[in-house]
Coordinates of C-alpha atoms in Angstrom, one line a residue:
M1 CA 0.0 0.0 0.0
L2 CA 1.7 3.2 -1.2
I3 CA 0.1 6.5 -0.1
G4 CA 1.1 9.9 -1.4
V5 CA -0.2 13.4 -0.9
G6 CA 1.5 16.2 -2.8
E7 CA -1.4 18.6 -3.4
Y8 CA -2.9 20.6 -0.6
I9 CA -5.7 23.2 -0.5
H10 CA -4.5 25.1 2.6
P11 CA -1.8 27.7 1.7
D12 CA 0.3 26.8 4.8
L13 CA 0.8 23.3 3.5
P14 CA 3.1 23.8 0.5
L15 CA 2.8 21.5 -2.5
I16 CA 5.1 18.5 -2.7
P17 CA 5.5 17.8 -6.5
A18 CA 7.9 14.9 -5.8
A19 CA 5.2 13.0 -3.9
S20 CA 3.6 11.6 -7.1
N21 CA 7.0 10.6 -8.5
N22 CA 7.8 8.8 -5.2
L23 CA 4.7 6.6 -5.7
T24 CA 5.3 5.9 -9.4
D25 CA 9.0 5.1 -8.9
L26 CA 8.5 3.0 -5.8
H27 CA 5.7 1.1 -7.4
R28 CA 7.9 0.3 -10.4
A29 CA 10.7 -0.8 -8.1
L30 CA 8.6 -3.1 -6.1
T31 CA 7.0 -4.8 -9.0
S32 CA 9.6 -4.7 -11.8
S33 CA 11.6 -7.9 -11.0
S34 CA 10.5 -11.5 -11.4
E35 CA 11.7 -12.0 -7.8
A36 CA 9.9 -8.9 -6.4
S37 CA 7.7 -9.3 -3.3
F38 CA 4.7 -7.7 -5.0
T39 CA 2.8 -8.0 -8.2
T40 CA 1.2 -5.1 -9.9
D41 CA -2.2 -6.2 -8.8
N42 CA -1.3 -6.4 -5.1
C43 CA 0.7 -3.2 -4.9
V44 CA -2.0 -0.6 -4.4
L45 CA -1.5 3.2 -5.0
V46 CA -3.6 5.8 -3.1
G47 CA -2.7 9.2 -4.5
E48 CA -4.1 12.5 -3.3
P49 CA -6.7 11.2 -0.8
E50 CA -9.0 14.0 0.3
N51 CA -10.1 12.4 3.5
G52 CA -9.2 9.6 5.8
S53 CA -11.9 7.2 4.7
Q54 CA -10.3 6.9 1.3
I55 CA -7.1 5.6 2.9
G56 CA -8.9 3.7 5.6
D57 CA -10.9 1.5 3.2
A58 CA -7.8 0.6 1.2
V59 CA -5.5 0.0 4.2
H60 CA -8.2 -2.1 6.0
T61 CA -8.6 -4.3 2.9
A62 CA -4.9 -4.7 2.3
A63 CA -4.1 -5.4 5.9
S64 CA -6.9 -7.9 6.3
L65 CA -5.9 -9.9 3.2
A66 CA -2.1 -9.8 3.6
E67 CA -0.7 -13.1 5.0
D68 CA 3.0 -12.9 4.1
V69 CA 4.1 -9.3 3.7
L70 CA 2.3 -6.0 4.3
L71 CA 4.0 -2.8 3.2
V72 CA 2.6 0.6 4.1
Y73 CA 4.4 3.7 2.7
Y74 CA 3.3 7.3 3.2
T75 CA 4.8 10.5 1.6
G76 CA 3.5 13.9 2.3
H77 CA 3.2 16.4 5.2
G78 CA 3.1 15.2 8.8
L79 CA 1.4 17.2 11.5
L80 CA 1.5 17.0 15.2
D81 CA -1.6 17.7 17.4
R82 CA -1.4 19.5 20.7
S83 CA -0.5 16.3 22.5
G84 CA 2.4 15.6 20.1
R85 CA 0.6 12.8 18.4
L86 CA 1.4 12.2 14.7
H87 CA -1.2 12.8 12.0
L88 CA -0.8 12.3 8.3
A89 CA -1.9 15.2 6.1
L90 CA -4.5 14.8 3.4
T91 CA -5.4 17.1 0.5
E92 CA -8.1 18.9 2.5
S93 CA -6.2 19.0 5.8
H94 CA -6.1 22.2 7.9
P95 CA -3.0 22.8 10.1
D96 CA -5.1 24.5 12.8
R97 CA -7.6 21.6 12.9
V98 CA -5.3 18.7 12.8
S99 CA -7.4 16.2 14.7
W100 CA -10.5 16.7 12.5
T101 CA -8.9 17.0 9.0
T102 CA -6.1 14.4 8.9
L103 CA -5.5 10.7 9.3
P104 CA -4.4 10.0 12.9
F105 CA -1.3 7.8 12.8
Q106 CA -2.8 5.8 15.7
T107 CA -5.6 4.6 13.4
L108 CA -3.1 3.5 10.7
R109 CA -1.0 1.8 13.4
E110 CA -4.0 -0.2 14.7
E111 CA -4.8 -1.5 11.2
I112 CA -1.1 -2.6 10.7
R113 CA -1.0 -4.2 14.2
D114 CA -4.2 -6.2 13.5
S115 CA -3.0 -7.6 10.1
P116 CA -2.2 -11.3 10.0
A117 CA 0.8 -10.6 7.8
R118 CA 4.1 -12.3 9.0
I119 CA 6.2 -9.3 7.9
R120 CA 5.0 -5.7 8.2
V121 CA 7.0 -2.9 6.7
L122 CA 6.2 0.7 7.6
I123 CA 7.9 3.6 5.8
L124 CA 7.1 7.2 6.6
D125 CA 8.5 10.1 4.5
C126 CA 6.6 13.0 6.0
C127 CA 6.9 16.6 7.0
F128 CA 5.8 19.4 9.2
S129 CA 7.5 22.5 7.8
G130 CA 6.2 25.0 5.2
R131 CA 9.4 26.3 3.7
A132 CA 9.7 26.8 -0.2
V133 CA 12.4 24.2 -0.3
E134 CA 9.7 21.8 0.9
A135 CA 11.4 21.0 4.1
M136 CA 10.1 17.6 5.2
S137 CA 10.2 16.8 8.9
S138 CA 9.3 14.1 11.3
T139 CA 9.9 13.7 15.0
A140 CA 11.5 10.3 14.9
D141 CA 11.2 9.5 18.6
A142 CA 7.5 10.3 18.5
I143 CA 7.0 8.3 15.3
T144 CA 9.1 5.3 16.2
D145 CA 7.7 5.1 19.7
Q146 CA 4.2 5.2 18.3
A147 CA 5.0 2.9 15.4
S148 CA 6.4 0.0 17.5
I149 CA 4.4 -3.0 16.3
A150 CA 5.5 -6.6 16.8
G151 CA 7.0 -8.1 13.6
T152 CA 7.2 -4.7 11.9
Y153 CA 10.2 -2.9 10.4
T154 CA 9.7 0.9 10.6
I155 CA 11.8 3.5 8.8
V156 CA 11.2 7.2 9.3
S157 CA 12.9 9.9 7.3
S158 CA 14.6 12.0 10.0
S159 CA 15.4 12.5 13.6
A160 CA 13.5 14.4 16.2
N161 CA 14.9 17.8 15.6
E162 CA 15.9 17.7 11.9
T163 CA 14.0 18.1 8.6
S164 CA 14.0 15.7 5.8
I165 CA 14.4 17.5 2.5
A166 CA 12.5 17.3 -0.8
P167 CA 14.8 19.5 -2.9
V168 CA 13.0 21.7 -5.4
G169 CA 13.5 20.5 -8.9
H170 CA 14.4 17.0 -8.0
R171 CA 12.3 14.1 -9.1
N172 CA 12.0 12.5 -5.6
T173 CA 12.2 13.6 -2.0
A174 CA 15.7 13.2 -0.6
F175 CA 14.7 10.2 1.6
T176 CA 12.7 8.3 -1.0
G177 CA 15.3 9.0 -3.7
A178 CA 18.1 7.6 -1.5
F179 CA 15.9 4.6 -0.7
L180 CA 15.4 3.9 -4.4
A181 CA 19.1 4.3 -5.0
A182 CA 19.8 1.7 -2.3
A183 CA 17.3 -0.6 -4.0
A184 CA 19.1 -0.5 -7.3
T185 CA 21.3 -3.3 -6.0
G186 CA 19.0 -6.3 -5.5
G187 CA 18.9 -8.8 -2.7
R188 CA 19.4 -6.4 0.1
T189 CA 17.7 -7.0 3.4
L190 CA 15.7 -4.2 5.1
D191 CA 18.7 -3.6 7.4
E192 CA 21.0 -3.3 4.4
L193 CA 18.6 -1.1 2.6
Y194 CA 18.4 1.2 5.6
R195 CA 22.2 1.4 6.0
E196 CA 22.7 2.2 2.3
T197 CA 19.9 4.8 2.4
D198 CA 21.6 6.3 5.4
R199 CA 24.9 6.4 3.5
H200 CA 23.4 8.1 0.5
L201 CA 21.7 10.8 2.6
L202 CA 24.8 11.4 4.7
A203 CA 27.1 11.7 1.6
N204 CA 24.8 14.3 0.2
G205 CA 24.4 16.4 3.3
Y206 CA 20.8 15.4 4.0
P207 CA 19.3 14.5 7.4
R208 CA 19.7 10.9 8.4
P209 CA 16.8 8.5 8.8
R210 CA 15.8 6.4 11.8
R211 CA 14.6 2.8 12.1
R212 CA 13.0 0.4 14.5
T213 CA 12.8 -3.3 13.9
V214 CA 10.9 -6.0 15.9
D215 CA 11.5 -9.7 15.5
E216 CA 12.8 -11.2 12.2
A217 CA 11.7 -8.4 9.9
S218 CA 15.2 -6.9 9.5
E219 CA 16.3 -9.9 7.3
F220 CA 13.4 -9.6 4.9
V221 CA 14.4 -8.9 1.2
L222 CA 12.0 -6.3 -0.2
F223 CA 13.2 -5.7 -3.7
G224 CA 14.2 -9.2 -5.0
S225 CA 16.9 -8.9 -7.7
G226 CA 16.9 -5.2 -7.8
I227 CA 15.5 -2.3 -9.8
G228 CA 15.9 -2.6 -13.5
S229 CA 17.1 -6.3 -13.7
D230 CA 15.3 -9.3 -15.1
S231 CA 16.7 -12.5 -13.6
S232 CA 14.7 -14.6 -16.0
K233 CA 17.1 -13.6 -18.8
G234 CA 20.0 -15.1 -16.8
S235 CA 22.5 -12.5 -17.8
G236 CA 21.1 -9.8 -15.5
T237 CA 20.9 -7.4 -18.5
P238 CA 19.0 -4.3 -17.4
E239 CA 15.8 -3.4 -19.0
V240 CA 16.4 -0.2 -20.9
D241 CA 13.6 2.0 -19.5
Q242 CA 14.2 0.8 -15.9
V243 CA 17.8 1.7 -16.2
F244 CA 16.9 5.1 -17.4
E245 CA 14.5 5.6 -14.4
Q246 CA 17.2 4.6 -12.0
A247 CA 19.7 6.9 -13.6
K248 CA 17.3 9.8 -12.9
V249 CA 17.2 8.8 -9.3
F250 CA 20.9 8.9 -9.0
A251 CA 21.0 12.3 -10.8
G252 CA 18.4 13.6 -8.4
L253 CA 20.6 12.6 -5.5
G254 CA 23.6 14.4 -7.0
Q255 CA 25.4 11.1 -7.6
Y256 CA 26.5 12.0 -11.1
A257 CA 29.1 9.3 -11.7
E258 CA 26.5 6.6 -11.1
A259 CA 23.8 8.5 -13.1
E260 CA 26.2 8.9 -16.0
D261 CA 27.0 5.2 -16.0
W262 CA 23.3 4.2 -16.0
L263 CA 22.4 6.8 -18.6
R264 CA 25.1 5.5 -21.0
R265 CA 23.9 2.0 -20.6
S266 CA 20.3 3.0 -21.4
A267 CA 21.3 5.3 -24.2
D268 CA 23.6 2.6 -25.8
A269 CA 20.6 0.3 -25.7
G270 CA 18.6 2.7 -27.8
N271 CA 16.7 4.9 -25.3
L272 CA 16.6 8.3 -26.9
E273 CA 15.4 10.0 -23.8
A274 CA 18.3 8.7 -21.9
K275 CA 20.7 10.1 -24.5
A276 CA 19.0 13.5 -24.2
F277 CA 19.2 13.3 -20.4
L278 CA 22.8 12.3 -20.6
G279 CA 23.5 15.4 -22.7
A280 CA 21.8 17.6 -20.1
L281 CA 23.8 16.0 -17.3
L282 CA 27.1 16.5 -19.1
T283 CA 26.0 20.2 -19.7
H284 CA 25.4 20.5 -16.0
L285 CA 28.9 19.1 -15.4
R286 CA 30.3 21.6 -18.0
R287 CA 31.6 18.8 -20.2
Y288 CA 30.3 20.8 -23.1
S289 CA 31.9 18.9 -26.1
E290 CA 30.6 15.5 -25.0
A291 CA 27.2 17.1 -24.1
E292 CA 26.9 18.7 -27.5
V293 CA 27.5 15.4 -29.3
C294 CA 24.8 13.6 -27.3
L295 CA 22.3 16.4 -27.5
R296 CA 22.7 17.0 -31.3
E297 CA 22.4 13.3 -32.0
A298 CA 19.2 13.0 -30.0
A299 CA 17.8 16.2 -31.5
D300 CA 18.6 15.1 -35.0
R301 CA 16.6 12.0 -34.3
G302 CA 13.6 14.1 -33.3
N303 CA 13.8 14.3 -29.5
A304 CA 12.3 17.7 -28.5
E305 CA 13.9 17.8 -25.0
A306 CA 17.3 17.4 -26.7
C307 CA 16.5 20.5 -28.9
A308 CA 15.9 22.4 -25.7
G309 CA 19.1 21.0 -24.3
V310 CA 21.1 22.1 -27.3
G311 CA 19.7 25.6 -26.8
L312 CA 20.8 25.7 -23.1
L313 CA 24.3 24.4 -24.0
L314 CA 24.7 27.1 -26.7
D315 CA 23.5 29.7 -24.2
E316 CA 26.0 28.6 -21.6
T317 CA 28.9 28.6 -24.1
G318 CA 28.2 32.1 -25.4
R319 CA 26.3 31.4 -28.5
P320 CA 22.9 33.1 -27.7
E321 CA 21.8 33.7 -31.3
E322 CA 22.1 30.0 -32.2
A323 CA 20.6 29.1 -28.8
E324 CA 17.5 31.1 -29.6
L325 CA 16.9 29.1 -32.8
W326 CA 17.1 25.8 -30.9
Y327 CA 14.8 27.1 -28.2
H328 CA 12.3 28.0 -31.0
K329 CA 12.5 24.4 -32.4
A330 CA 11.9 22.9 -29.0
A331 CA 9.1 25.4 -28.2
D332 CA 7.4 24.6 -31.4
K333 CA 7.5 20.9 -30.5
G334 CA 5.7 21.8 -27.2
V335 CA 8.5 21.7 -24.6
P336 CA 7.5 24.1 -21.8
S337 CA 11.0 24.8 -20.6
A338 CA 12.0 25.8 -24.1
M339 CA 9.1 28.2 -24.3
N340 CA 10.3 29.8 -21.1
S341 CA 13.9 29.9 -22.3
L342 CA 12.8 31.5 -25.6
G343 CA 10.8 34.1 -23.6
K344 CA 14.0 34.9 -21.6
A345 CA 16.0 35.2 -24.8
L346 CA 13.5 37.6 -26.4
Y347 CA 13.2 39.6 -23.1
Q348 CA 17.0 40.1 -23.1
R349 CA 16.7 41.5 -26.6
R350 CA 14.1 43.9 -25.3
Q351 CA 11.3 42.2 -27.3
H352 CA 9.1 42.2 -24.3
A353 CA 5.7 41.7 -26.0
E354 CA 6.9 38.6 -27.8
A355 CA 8.6 37.4 -24.7
E356 CA 5.4 37.6 -22.7
I357 CA 3.6 35.5 -25.4
W358 CA 6.1 32.7 -24.8
F359 CA 6.1 33.0 -21.0
R360 CA 2.3 32.7 -21.1
K361 CA 2.4 29.6 -23.3
A362 CA 4.9 28.0 -21.0
A363 CA 2.9 29.1 -18.0
D364 CA -0.2 27.5 -19.5
Q365 CA 1.8 24.2 -19.7
G366 CA 2.6 24.4 -16.0
D367 CA 6.2 25.6 -16.2
T368 CA 6.9 27.1 -12.8
D369 CA 9.9 29.2 -14.0
A370 CA 7.5 30.8 -16.6
W371 CA 5.1 31.7 -13.8
S372 CA 7.9 33.5 -12.0
N373 CA 9.1 35.2 -15.2
L374 CA 5.6 36.3 -16.2
G375 CA 5.3 37.8 -12.7
M376 CA 8.6 39.7 -13.4
I377 CA 7.5 41.1 -16.7
L378 CA 4.1 42.2 -15.3
F379 CA 5.9 43.8 -12.3
E380 CA 8.2 45.8 -14.6
R381 CA 5.1 47.0 -16.4
G382 CA 3.6 48.2 -13.1
E383 CA 0.9 45.5 -12.9
F384 CA 1.7 44.6 -9.3
D385 CA -1.4 42.6 -8.4
A386 CA -1.2 40.3 -11.4
A387 CA 2.6 40.0 -10.9
E388 CA 2.2 39.0 -7.3
S389 CA -0.5 36.4 -8.2
W390 CA 1.8 34.7 -10.6
C391 CA 4.8 34.8 -8.2
R392 CA 2.7 33.3 -5.4
Q393 CA 1.6 30.5 -7.6
A394 CA 5.2 29.8 -8.5
I395 CA 6.2 29.9 -4.9
A396 CA 3.6 27.3 -4.0
A397 CA 5.1 25.1 -6.6
G398 CA 8.6 25.5 -5.0
S399 CA 10.1 28.3 -7.1
I400 CA 12.8 30.2 -5.3
D401 CA 13.2 32.8 -8.1
A402 CA 9.6 33.7 -7.6
L403 CA 10.2 34.2 -3.9
T404 CA 12.9 36.7 -4.8
N405 CA 10.6 38.4 -7.4
L406 CA 7.8 38.6 -4.7
G407 CA 10.4 40.5 -2.6
N408 CA 11.0 42.9 -5.4
I409 CA 7.3 43.6 -5.7
Q410 CA 6.9 44.1 -2.0
H411 CA 10.0 46.3 -2.0
A412 CA 8.6 48.5 -4.8
R413 CA 5.3 48.8 -2.9
G414 CA 7.1 50.0 0.2
Q415 CA 6.3 46.8 2.1
L416 CA 9.8 46.7 3.4
D417 CA 9.3 44.2 6.3
D418 CA 7.5 41.8 3.9
A419 CA 10.2 42.3 1.3
Q420 CA 12.9 41.5 3.8
G421 CA 11.1 38.3 4.8
S422 CA 10.8 37.2 1.2
Y423 CA 14.4 38.0 0.4
Q424 CA 15.6 36.2 3.6
R425 CA 13.6 33.1 2.8
A426 CA 15.0 32.9 -0.7
A427 CA 18.5 33.7 0.6
D428 CA 18.3 30.9 3.1
Q429 CA 17.8 28.6 0.2
N430 CA 21.0 29.9 -1.5
D431 CA 19.4 32.3 -4.0
S432 CA 22.2 34.8 -4.7
N433 CA 19.9 37.4 -6.2
A434 CA 17.9 37.4 -3.0
M435 CA 21.1 37.9 -1.0
N436 CA 22.0 40.8 -3.2
N437 CA 18.6 42.4 -3.1
L438 CA 18.5 42.0 0.7
G439 CA 21.8 43.9 0.8
V440 CA 20.2 46.7 -1.3
L441 CA 17.3 46.8 1.2
H442 CA 19.6 47.0 4.2
A443 CA 21.6 49.8 2.6
Q444 CA 18.4 51.7 1.9
L445 CA 17.5 51.4 5.5
G446 CA 20.9 52.6 6.7
R447 CA 21.9 49.2 8.0
L448 CA 25.4 49.3 6.4
P449 CA 27.1 46.4 8.2
E450 CA 24.1 44.1 7.3
A451 CA 24.2 45.4 3.7
E452 CA 27.9 44.6 3.4
A453 CA 27.4 41.1 4.9
C454 CA 24.7 40.3 2.4
Y455 CA 26.7 41.6 -0.6
R456 CA 29.7 39.6 0.5
E457 CA 27.5 36.5 0.8
A458 CA 26.0 37.1 -2.6
V459 CA 29.5 37.6 -4.2
A460 CA 30.7 34.3 -2.6
A461 CA 27.7 32.6 -4.2
G462 CA 28.7 33.9 -7.6
N463 CA 26.3 36.8 -8.0
R464 CA 27.9 39.4 -10.4
N465 CA 25.5 42.2 -9.6
A466 CA 26.6 42.0 -6.0
I467 CA 30.2 42.5 -7.0
T468 CA 29.3 46.0 -8.3
N469 CA 27.0 46.7 -5.4
L470 CA 29.6 45.8 -2.9
G471 CA 32.1 48.0 -4.8
W472 CA 29.7 50.9 -4.6
H473 CA 29.0 50.3 -1.0
L474 CA 32.7 50.4 -0.2
H475 CA 33.2 53.4 -2.5
Q476 CA 30.7 55.4 -0.5
L477 CA 32.5 54.4 2.7
G478 CA 35.8 55.8 1.3
R479 CA 37.4 52.3 1.0
F480 CA 38.6 53.1 -2.5
G481 CA 41.2 50.4 -3.0
E482 CA 38.7 47.6 -2.2
A483 CA 36.1 49.3 -4.3
E484 CA 38.4 49.7 -7.3
S485 CA 39.4 46.0 -7.1
L486 CA 35.7 44.9 -7.2
Y487 CA 34.8 47.3 -10.0
H488 CA 37.7 45.8 -12.0
Q489 CA 36.4 42.3 -11.4
A490 CA 32.8 43.2 -12.4
A491 CA 34.0 45.2 -15.4
G492 CA 36.0 42.1 -16.5
F493 CA 32.6 40.2 -16.6
G494 CA 31.2 42.9 -18.9
D495 CA 29.3 44.9 -16.3
V496 CA 28.8 48.3 -17.9
D497 CA 27.7 49.9 -14.6
A498 CA 31.0 48.8 -13.0
M499 CA 32.9 50.3 -15.9
A500 CA 31.1 53.6 -15.4
L501 CA 31.7 53.5 -11.6
L502 CA 35.3 52.6 -12.0
G503 CA 35.7 55.6 -14.3
W504 CA 34.1 57.8 -11.7
L505 CA 36.3 56.5 -8.9
L506 CA 39.4 57.0 -10.9
H507 CA 38.2 60.4 -11.9
G508 CA 37.6 61.3 -8.3
T509 CA 41.1 60.1 -7.3
R510 CA 42.6 62.1 -10.2
Q511 CA 43.8 59.1 -12.2
L512 CA 42.4 60.8 -15.3
D513 CA 43.9 58.7 -18.1
K514 CA 42.6 55.5 -16.5
A515 CA 39.3 57.2 -15.8
E516 CA 39.0 58.2 -19.5
H517 CA 39.7 54.6 -20.6
W518 CA 36.8 53.2 -18.5
Y519 CA 34.4 56.1 -19.4
R520 CA 35.0 55.3 -23.1
K521 CA 34.2 51.7 -22.6
A522 CA 31.0 52.5 -20.7
V523 CA 29.9 55.2 -23.1
A524 CA 30.4 52.8 -26.0
A525 CA 28.0 50.4 -24.3
G526 CA 25.4 53.2 -23.9
N527 CA 25.7 54.1 -20.3
M528 CA 24.4 57.6 -19.8
D529 CA 25.9 58.2 -16.4
A530 CA 29.3 57.5 -17.9
T531 CA 28.5 59.7 -20.8
A532 CA 27.6 62.6 -18.4
N533 CA 30.7 62.0 -16.3
Y534 CA 33.0 61.7 -19.3
G535 CA 31.6 65.0 -20.6
E536 CA 32.4 66.6 -17.3
L537 CA 35.9 65.2 -17.3
L538 CA 36.5 66.6 -20.8
R539 CA 35.1 70.0 -19.6
E540 CA 37.6 70.0 -16.8
L541 CA 40.3 69.2 -19.4
R542 CA 39.1 72.1 -21.5
R543 CA 38.2 69.8 -24.4
I544 CA 35.1 71.9 -24.8
P545 CA 33.5 70.7 -28.1
D546 CA 33.8 67.0 -27.1
A547 CA 32.5 67.8 -23.6
Q548 CA 29.5 69.7 -25.0
R549 CA 28.6 66.9 -27.4
L550 CA 28.7 64.2 -24.7
L551 CA 26.8 66.3 -22.1
H552 CA 24.1 67.1 -24.7
I553 CA 23.7 63.3 -25.5
A554 CA 23.3 62.5 -21.8
A555 CA 21.1 65.5 -21.0
S556 CA 18.8 64.7 -23.9
A557 CA 18.5 61.1 -22.5
G558 CA 17.2 62.6 -19.2
N559 CA 20.4 62.7 -17.1
S560 CA 20.0 65.5 -14.7
W561 CA 23.7 65.8 -13.9
A562 CA 24.4 66.3 -17.6
M563 CA 21.6 68.9 -17.8
N564 CA 23.1 70.9 -15.0
N565 CA 26.7 70.6 -16.2
L566 CA 25.7 71.4 -19.8
G567 CA 24.0 74.5 -18.5
V568 CA 27.2 75.5 -16.6
L569 CA 29.3 74.9 -19.7
L570 CA 27.0 76.9 -21.9
E571 CA 27.0 79.8 -19.4
G572 CA 30.8 79.8 -19.6
L573 CA 30.5 80.2 -23.3
N574 CA 28.0 83.1 -22.9
Q575 CA 25.3 81.0 -24.5
Y576 CA 22.8 82.1 -21.9
Q577 CA 19.6 81.0 -23.6
G578 CA 20.8 77.4 -23.9
A579 CA 22.3 77.5 -20.4
E580 CA 19.0 78.6 -18.9
Y581 CA 17.0 76.0 -20.8
W582 CA 19.2 73.1 -19.4
L583 CA 19.4 74.5 -15.9
R584 CA 15.7 74.9 -15.7
R585 CA 15.2 71.3 -16.9
A586 CA 17.8 70.1 -14.3
A587 CA 16.0 72.0 -11.5
A588 CA 12.6 70.6 -12.6
D589 CA 14.2 67.1 -12.5
G590 CA 15.3 67.7 -8.9
H591 CA 19.0 68.3 -9.3
H592 CA 20.1 69.9 -6.1
L593 CA 22.7 72.3 -7.6
A594 CA 20.6 73.5 -10.5
P595 CA 18.6 76.2 -8.6
T596 CA 21.7 77.8 -7.3
N597 CA 23.4 77.7 -10.8
L598 CA 20.2 79.1 -12.3
A599 CA 20.1 82.0 -9.9
R600 CA 23.7 82.8 -10.6
L601 CA 23.0 82.7 -14.4
Q602 CA 20.1 85.1 -14.1
S603 CA 22.3 87.5 -12.0
N604 CA 25.1 87.3 -14.7
K605 CA 22.5 87.9 -17.4
A606 CA 21.3 91.0 -15.6
R607 CA 24.8 92.4 -15.3
S608 CA 25.5 91.6 -18.9
R609 CA 22.4 93.6 -20.0
W610 CA 23.5 96.6 -17.8
W611 CA 27.0 96.8 -19.4
R612 CA 25.5 96.7 -22.8
M613 CA 23.3 99.8 -22.2

């Protein structure tokens, strides 16, 4: 009996997309071998039960009929009532009405206890927490104490004060993925399966499980000859599709060497999906030459996911134009992730309307990244309510990017406490953009040490925007040497703002030749701040025609510093009408020096008229 609940109505119970995969993969593993303990008919799946009676009827029937082996597995949220008793969450469960809306574990325990089965196996992969990373938790002492049933082998997914994790984007929860990986080698007893599961979780930094065994259950062999093998063939040759599924389990656990081995076996046996997946894995490992061979071969044979994979590889290797063509091929074949990637490519080329079309197509196909990106594009258009709705939908599905985007919306609305909370939750899940944005928020609120700490954390996580922001932060504090080093680093990555700021720093420290070099690079990339500042540098150097040209470009683009400085330059050339025009525009734009300069200009104009009388 395999029970899984991944969809919940109450907003405080996050969705667990991996729950349905857990059921599918475990069912396949339990029934795929000729030596397996279960047939397809007697391995019952109960997915997304809305109330306890749906589980109760199925469990009662299975427990009553089982004579040799009874297995009960549950994956989903676990909740504790006020007395600390465990309840298993259902689709319609309410965390504030635990006793009335869940399946009490005691009820399940009694059904298992009363079964005539010789061996009873109970596996609980359940959670309490509501974090976006889908933190799964169980109080092991509470569960194992309550689950002590004679002749029963009990495994729970974590200890009393830890959480068992279902990583976002992974096929399975961490515990069930590790359990399936352990089952890949057949013939293991329950004790051996437990130890290997524990080893997998420990090696990947995940919380460790707990077990309790009573009587002879520990020596029971649950998976026969192992996942993906057919002993009736004698040679133990893996069935191609089963090998592919096991490869995905290994990949989800981050065990890439094992995943690659199994993928190659499946791909060599003719599984085109496995070849495409192998290409994606090699791309992730940055083995681009090997990846491109795999992906192009699968794409040439019509695999749509491989087309999307080729696009991603080309993007990562600096070939965006060609990447966009491959995204288009995959999107036209109906691949949601490619629709989303195509939308991103178009957005970066400022084709926002067409980008939105593809984001919406991907969103309609359930792509959570597209939900987040659609929220971003609506936010930038000022449609905050619609943007927030899409972001919250993506957050419920586990998107960390959407959590950061929600913080951006809250920040723009002036909901600073809410924004800080959203950024912090995303930063806690290693989102470097959230770390950077949290630094910006702290700086805005005058919390300079906290801002610096966030920027440094984001830089360490590889966020390039944070390099420039940290440089600017230190620049303002007068730590010019550190700031210059960071600006150089960011400019080396092509950050135009960093080039402009580096020019300004060098300008301010009178390293004028170096300043001019970086101003030129930033101006060539269209940065108006650099254009204005370079114009001012040229004015100081008395290169008046070039200064006037650059200041006019920046002023016409709306740069208030350029407006003010152009007005001052024109005043010096006795071009009072032009000077007054630009100084008035600068003053209207809020430039703090413009009113004083305008008053001086008007005084000078008056004296000029008196002398001409």
